Coordinates of C-alpha atoms in Angstrom, one line a residue:
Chain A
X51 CA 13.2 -9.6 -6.2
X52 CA 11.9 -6.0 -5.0
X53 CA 10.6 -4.8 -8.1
X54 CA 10.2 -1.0 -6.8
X55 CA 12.4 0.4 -4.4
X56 CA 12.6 3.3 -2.0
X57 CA 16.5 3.5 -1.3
X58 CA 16.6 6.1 0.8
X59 CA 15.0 4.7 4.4
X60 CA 14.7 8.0 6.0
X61 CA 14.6 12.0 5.3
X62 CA 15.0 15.1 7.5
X63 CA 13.9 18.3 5.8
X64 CA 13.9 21.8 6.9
X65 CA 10.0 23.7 7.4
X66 CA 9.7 25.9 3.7
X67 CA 12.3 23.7 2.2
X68 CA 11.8 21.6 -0.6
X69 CA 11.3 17.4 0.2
X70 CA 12.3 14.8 -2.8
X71 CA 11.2 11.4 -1.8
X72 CA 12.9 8.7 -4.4
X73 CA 11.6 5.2 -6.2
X74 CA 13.2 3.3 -8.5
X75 CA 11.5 0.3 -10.6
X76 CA 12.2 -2.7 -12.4
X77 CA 9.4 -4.0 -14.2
X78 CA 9.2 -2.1 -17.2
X79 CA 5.5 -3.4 -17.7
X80 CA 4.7 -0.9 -14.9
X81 CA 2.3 1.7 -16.7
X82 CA 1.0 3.6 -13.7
X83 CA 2.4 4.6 -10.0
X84 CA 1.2 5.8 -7.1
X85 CA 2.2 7.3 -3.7
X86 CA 0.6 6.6 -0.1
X87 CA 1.6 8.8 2.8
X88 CA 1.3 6.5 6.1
X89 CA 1.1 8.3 9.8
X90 CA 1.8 5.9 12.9
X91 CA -1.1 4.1 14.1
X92 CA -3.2 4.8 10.6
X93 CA -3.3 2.7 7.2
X94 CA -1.6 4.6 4.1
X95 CA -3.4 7.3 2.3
X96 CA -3.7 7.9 -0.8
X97 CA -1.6 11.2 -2.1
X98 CA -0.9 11.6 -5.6
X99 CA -0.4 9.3 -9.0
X100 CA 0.6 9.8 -12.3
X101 CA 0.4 7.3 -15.3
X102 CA 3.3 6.2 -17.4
X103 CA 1.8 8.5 -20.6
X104 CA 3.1 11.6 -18.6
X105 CA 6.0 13.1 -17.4
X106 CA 4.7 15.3 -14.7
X107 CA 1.9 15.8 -12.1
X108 CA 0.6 18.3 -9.4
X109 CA -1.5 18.9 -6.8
X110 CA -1.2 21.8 -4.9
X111 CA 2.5 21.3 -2.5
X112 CA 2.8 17.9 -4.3
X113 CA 4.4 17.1 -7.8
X114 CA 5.1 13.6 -8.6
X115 CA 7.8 13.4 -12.0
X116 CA 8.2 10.1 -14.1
X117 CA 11.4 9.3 -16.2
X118 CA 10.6 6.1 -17.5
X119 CA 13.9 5.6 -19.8
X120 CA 15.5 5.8 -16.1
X121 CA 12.4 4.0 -14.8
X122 CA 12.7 6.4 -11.9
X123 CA 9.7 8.2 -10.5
X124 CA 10.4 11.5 -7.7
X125 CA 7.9 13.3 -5.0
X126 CA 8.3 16.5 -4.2
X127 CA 6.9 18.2 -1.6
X128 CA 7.2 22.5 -1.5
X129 CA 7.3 24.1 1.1
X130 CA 7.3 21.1 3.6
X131 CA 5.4 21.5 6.5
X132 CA 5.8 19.5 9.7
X133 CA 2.6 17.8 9.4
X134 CA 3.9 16.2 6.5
X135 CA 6.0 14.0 8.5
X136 CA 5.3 10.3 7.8
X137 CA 6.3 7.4 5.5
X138 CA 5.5 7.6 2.3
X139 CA 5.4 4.6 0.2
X140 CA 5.7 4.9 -4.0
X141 CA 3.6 1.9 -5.4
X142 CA 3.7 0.5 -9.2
X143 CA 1.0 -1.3 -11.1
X144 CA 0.4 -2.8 -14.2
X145 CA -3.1 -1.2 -15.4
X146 CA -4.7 -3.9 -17.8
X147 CA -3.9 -6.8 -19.5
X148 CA -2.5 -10.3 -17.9
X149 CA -2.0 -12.0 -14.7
X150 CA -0.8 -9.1 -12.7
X151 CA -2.7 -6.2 -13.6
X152 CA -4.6 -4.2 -11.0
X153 CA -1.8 -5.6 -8.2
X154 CA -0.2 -2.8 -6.4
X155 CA 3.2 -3.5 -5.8
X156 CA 4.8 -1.5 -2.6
X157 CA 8.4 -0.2 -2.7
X158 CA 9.9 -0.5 1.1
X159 CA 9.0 3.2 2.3
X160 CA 10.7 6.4 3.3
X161 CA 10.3 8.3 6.8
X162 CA 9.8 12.2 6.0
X163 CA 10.9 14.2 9.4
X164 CA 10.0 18.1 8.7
X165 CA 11.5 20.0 11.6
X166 CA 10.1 23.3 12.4
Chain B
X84 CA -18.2 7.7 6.5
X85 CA -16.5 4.3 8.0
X86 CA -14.5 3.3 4.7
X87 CA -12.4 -0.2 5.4
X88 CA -13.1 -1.0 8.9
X89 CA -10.8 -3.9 10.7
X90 CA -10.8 -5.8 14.0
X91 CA -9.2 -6.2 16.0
X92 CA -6.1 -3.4 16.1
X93 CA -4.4 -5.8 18.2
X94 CA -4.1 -9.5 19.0
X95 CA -1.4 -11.8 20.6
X96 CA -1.4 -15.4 19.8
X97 CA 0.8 -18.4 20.1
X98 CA 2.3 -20.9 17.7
X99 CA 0.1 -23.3 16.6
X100 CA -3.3 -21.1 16.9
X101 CA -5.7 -19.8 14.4
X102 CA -7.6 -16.8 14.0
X103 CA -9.2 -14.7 11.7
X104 CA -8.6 -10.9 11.1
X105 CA -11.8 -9.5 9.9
X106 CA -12.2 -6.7 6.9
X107 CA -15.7 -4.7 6.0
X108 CA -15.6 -1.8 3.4
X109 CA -19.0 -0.1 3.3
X110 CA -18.3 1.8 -0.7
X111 CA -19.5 -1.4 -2.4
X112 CA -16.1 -1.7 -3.7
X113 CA -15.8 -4.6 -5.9
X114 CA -12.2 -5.0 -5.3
X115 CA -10.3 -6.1 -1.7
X116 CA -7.3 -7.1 -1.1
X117 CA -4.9 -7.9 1.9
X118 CA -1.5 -6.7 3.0
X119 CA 1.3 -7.5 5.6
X120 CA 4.0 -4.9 6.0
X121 CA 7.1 -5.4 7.4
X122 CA 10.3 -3.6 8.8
X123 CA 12.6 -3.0 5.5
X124 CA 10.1 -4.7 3.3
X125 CA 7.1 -2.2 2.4
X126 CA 3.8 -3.7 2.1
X127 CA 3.3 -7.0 0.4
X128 CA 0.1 -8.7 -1.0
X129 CA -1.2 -11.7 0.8
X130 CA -4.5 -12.4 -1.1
X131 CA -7.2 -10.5 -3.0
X132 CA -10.7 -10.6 -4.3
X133 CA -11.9 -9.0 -7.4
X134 CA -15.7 -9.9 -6.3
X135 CA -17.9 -12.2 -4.2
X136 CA -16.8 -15.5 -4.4
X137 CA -13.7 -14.9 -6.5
X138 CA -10.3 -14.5 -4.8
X139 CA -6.7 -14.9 -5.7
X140 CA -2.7 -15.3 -4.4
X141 CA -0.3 -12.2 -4.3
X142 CA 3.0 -12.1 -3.3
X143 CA 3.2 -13.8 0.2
X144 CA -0.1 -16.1 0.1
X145 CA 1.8 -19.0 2.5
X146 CA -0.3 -19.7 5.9
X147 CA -3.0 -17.4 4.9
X148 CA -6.4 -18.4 3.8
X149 CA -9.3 -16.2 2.2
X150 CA -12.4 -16.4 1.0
X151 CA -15.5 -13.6 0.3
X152 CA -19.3 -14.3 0.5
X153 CA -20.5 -11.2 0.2
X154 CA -19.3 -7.4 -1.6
X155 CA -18.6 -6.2 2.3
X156 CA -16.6 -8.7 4.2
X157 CA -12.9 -10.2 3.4
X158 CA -11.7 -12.2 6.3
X159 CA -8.2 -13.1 6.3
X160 CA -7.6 -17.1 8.2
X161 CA -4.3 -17.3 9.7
X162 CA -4.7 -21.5 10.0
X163 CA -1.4 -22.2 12.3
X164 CA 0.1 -19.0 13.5
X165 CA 4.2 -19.0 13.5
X166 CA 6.4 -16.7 14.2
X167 CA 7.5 -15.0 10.6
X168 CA 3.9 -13.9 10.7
X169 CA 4.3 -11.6 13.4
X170 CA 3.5 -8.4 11.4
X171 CA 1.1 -5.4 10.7
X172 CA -1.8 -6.3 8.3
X173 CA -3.7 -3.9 6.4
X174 CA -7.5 -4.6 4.8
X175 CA -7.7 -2.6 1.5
X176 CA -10.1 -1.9 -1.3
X177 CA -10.7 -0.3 -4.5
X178 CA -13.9 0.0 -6.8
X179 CA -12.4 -2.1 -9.2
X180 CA -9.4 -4.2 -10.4
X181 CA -8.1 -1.9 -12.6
X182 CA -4.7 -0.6 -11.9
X183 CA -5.4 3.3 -12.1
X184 CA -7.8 2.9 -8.7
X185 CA -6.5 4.6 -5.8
X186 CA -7.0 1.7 -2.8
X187 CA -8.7 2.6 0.8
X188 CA -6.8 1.0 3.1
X189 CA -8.0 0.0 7.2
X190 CA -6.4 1.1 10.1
X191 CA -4.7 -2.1 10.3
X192 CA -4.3 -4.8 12.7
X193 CA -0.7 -5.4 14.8
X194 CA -0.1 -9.2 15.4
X195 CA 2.5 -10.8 17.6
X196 CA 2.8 -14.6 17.6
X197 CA 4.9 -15.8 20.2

């Protein structure tokens, strides 16, 4: 049962243009999410996160957006730049309270190709 | 700054053999935690700690054992290596449990059982 999922396996984006990485979730206990940018050869990275009490959040080229009644979470990336190529994996915890809190659960990933 | 250091990068074994992939944060991070990823499947929790001498199962515990002594070190056992474990195994760790912490993950360690 893949409780966060990444349906899209791959991207190719334009330089400039605008990159939206999608993640969809089951688990409706999920209060907090997170995404990880992964280059070949390296562990994943830590890129941006947003918990479930917002709707929005940025840092600099990156915005992550929430719509929990969809329970449907975005990344965008503008302008793209070619060394943003990578996989980018959108995670989901729970962040107190029973068994499964503080367990990051991984959707499958998504390759991100920016072409010059 | 070293951050989640793993050995080795890279390890062939065969079926039947044991090994252990070791794990070493230097941030004091209370939290560590151990995932495979596979093609298709994202990265999936084997085991974690939430402090010396405590550790628990994820998602995919089967074949793998654990255990942690001290803050630094997590080693992950493989007991009897197959086949289906043929994977790429990443070391991570957080300050602590809570959900909200961003983890620090290895480099990661490519295994091939043949």
């Amino acid at each position: 049962d893949q409780q966060v999922k990444q349906n899209s396996p791959s991207l190719s984006v334009q330089e400039g243009r605008i990159s939206i990485l999608n993640c969809d979730y089951t688990n409706s206990m999920f209060d907090y999410f997170l995404w990880y940018k992964k280059y070949p050869a390296e562990g994943p990275t830590f890129l941006i996160s947003i918990s479930s009490i917002k709707d929005k959040n940025e840092d600099g080229r990156f915005t992550v957006f929430l719509n929990k009644s969809a329970k449907h979470l975005s990344l965008h990336i503008v302008p793209s730049q070619p060394g943003d190529s990578a996989v980018y994996f959108c995670a989901a915890s729970i962040s107190a309270g029973g068994t499964s809190y503080g367990k990051l659960t991984f959707g499958q990933g998504t390759i991100l190709t920016v072409h010059p | 700054n070293a951050g989640v250091t793993q050995t080795p990068k890279f390890q062939v074994l065969k079926t039947g053999q044991s090994m252990t992939l070791q794990c070493a944060q230097d941030m004091n991070h209370e939290y560590m935690s151990w995932y495979r990823q596979d093609p298709g499947m994202g990265l999936r929790l084997i085991h974690y700690s939430v402090g010396a001498g405590i550790t628990d199962q994820g998602e995919v515990p089967n074949g793998y054992n654990v255990s942690r002594s001290t803050t630094e070190d997590f080693p992950l056992r493989l007991l009897s290596a197959a086949p289906s474990q043929t994977s790429v195994y990443f070391c991570a760790s957080s300050r602590r449990r809570v959900g909200n912490e961003k983890l620090f993950f290895g480099s990661g360690t490519q295994l091939s059982v043949l």
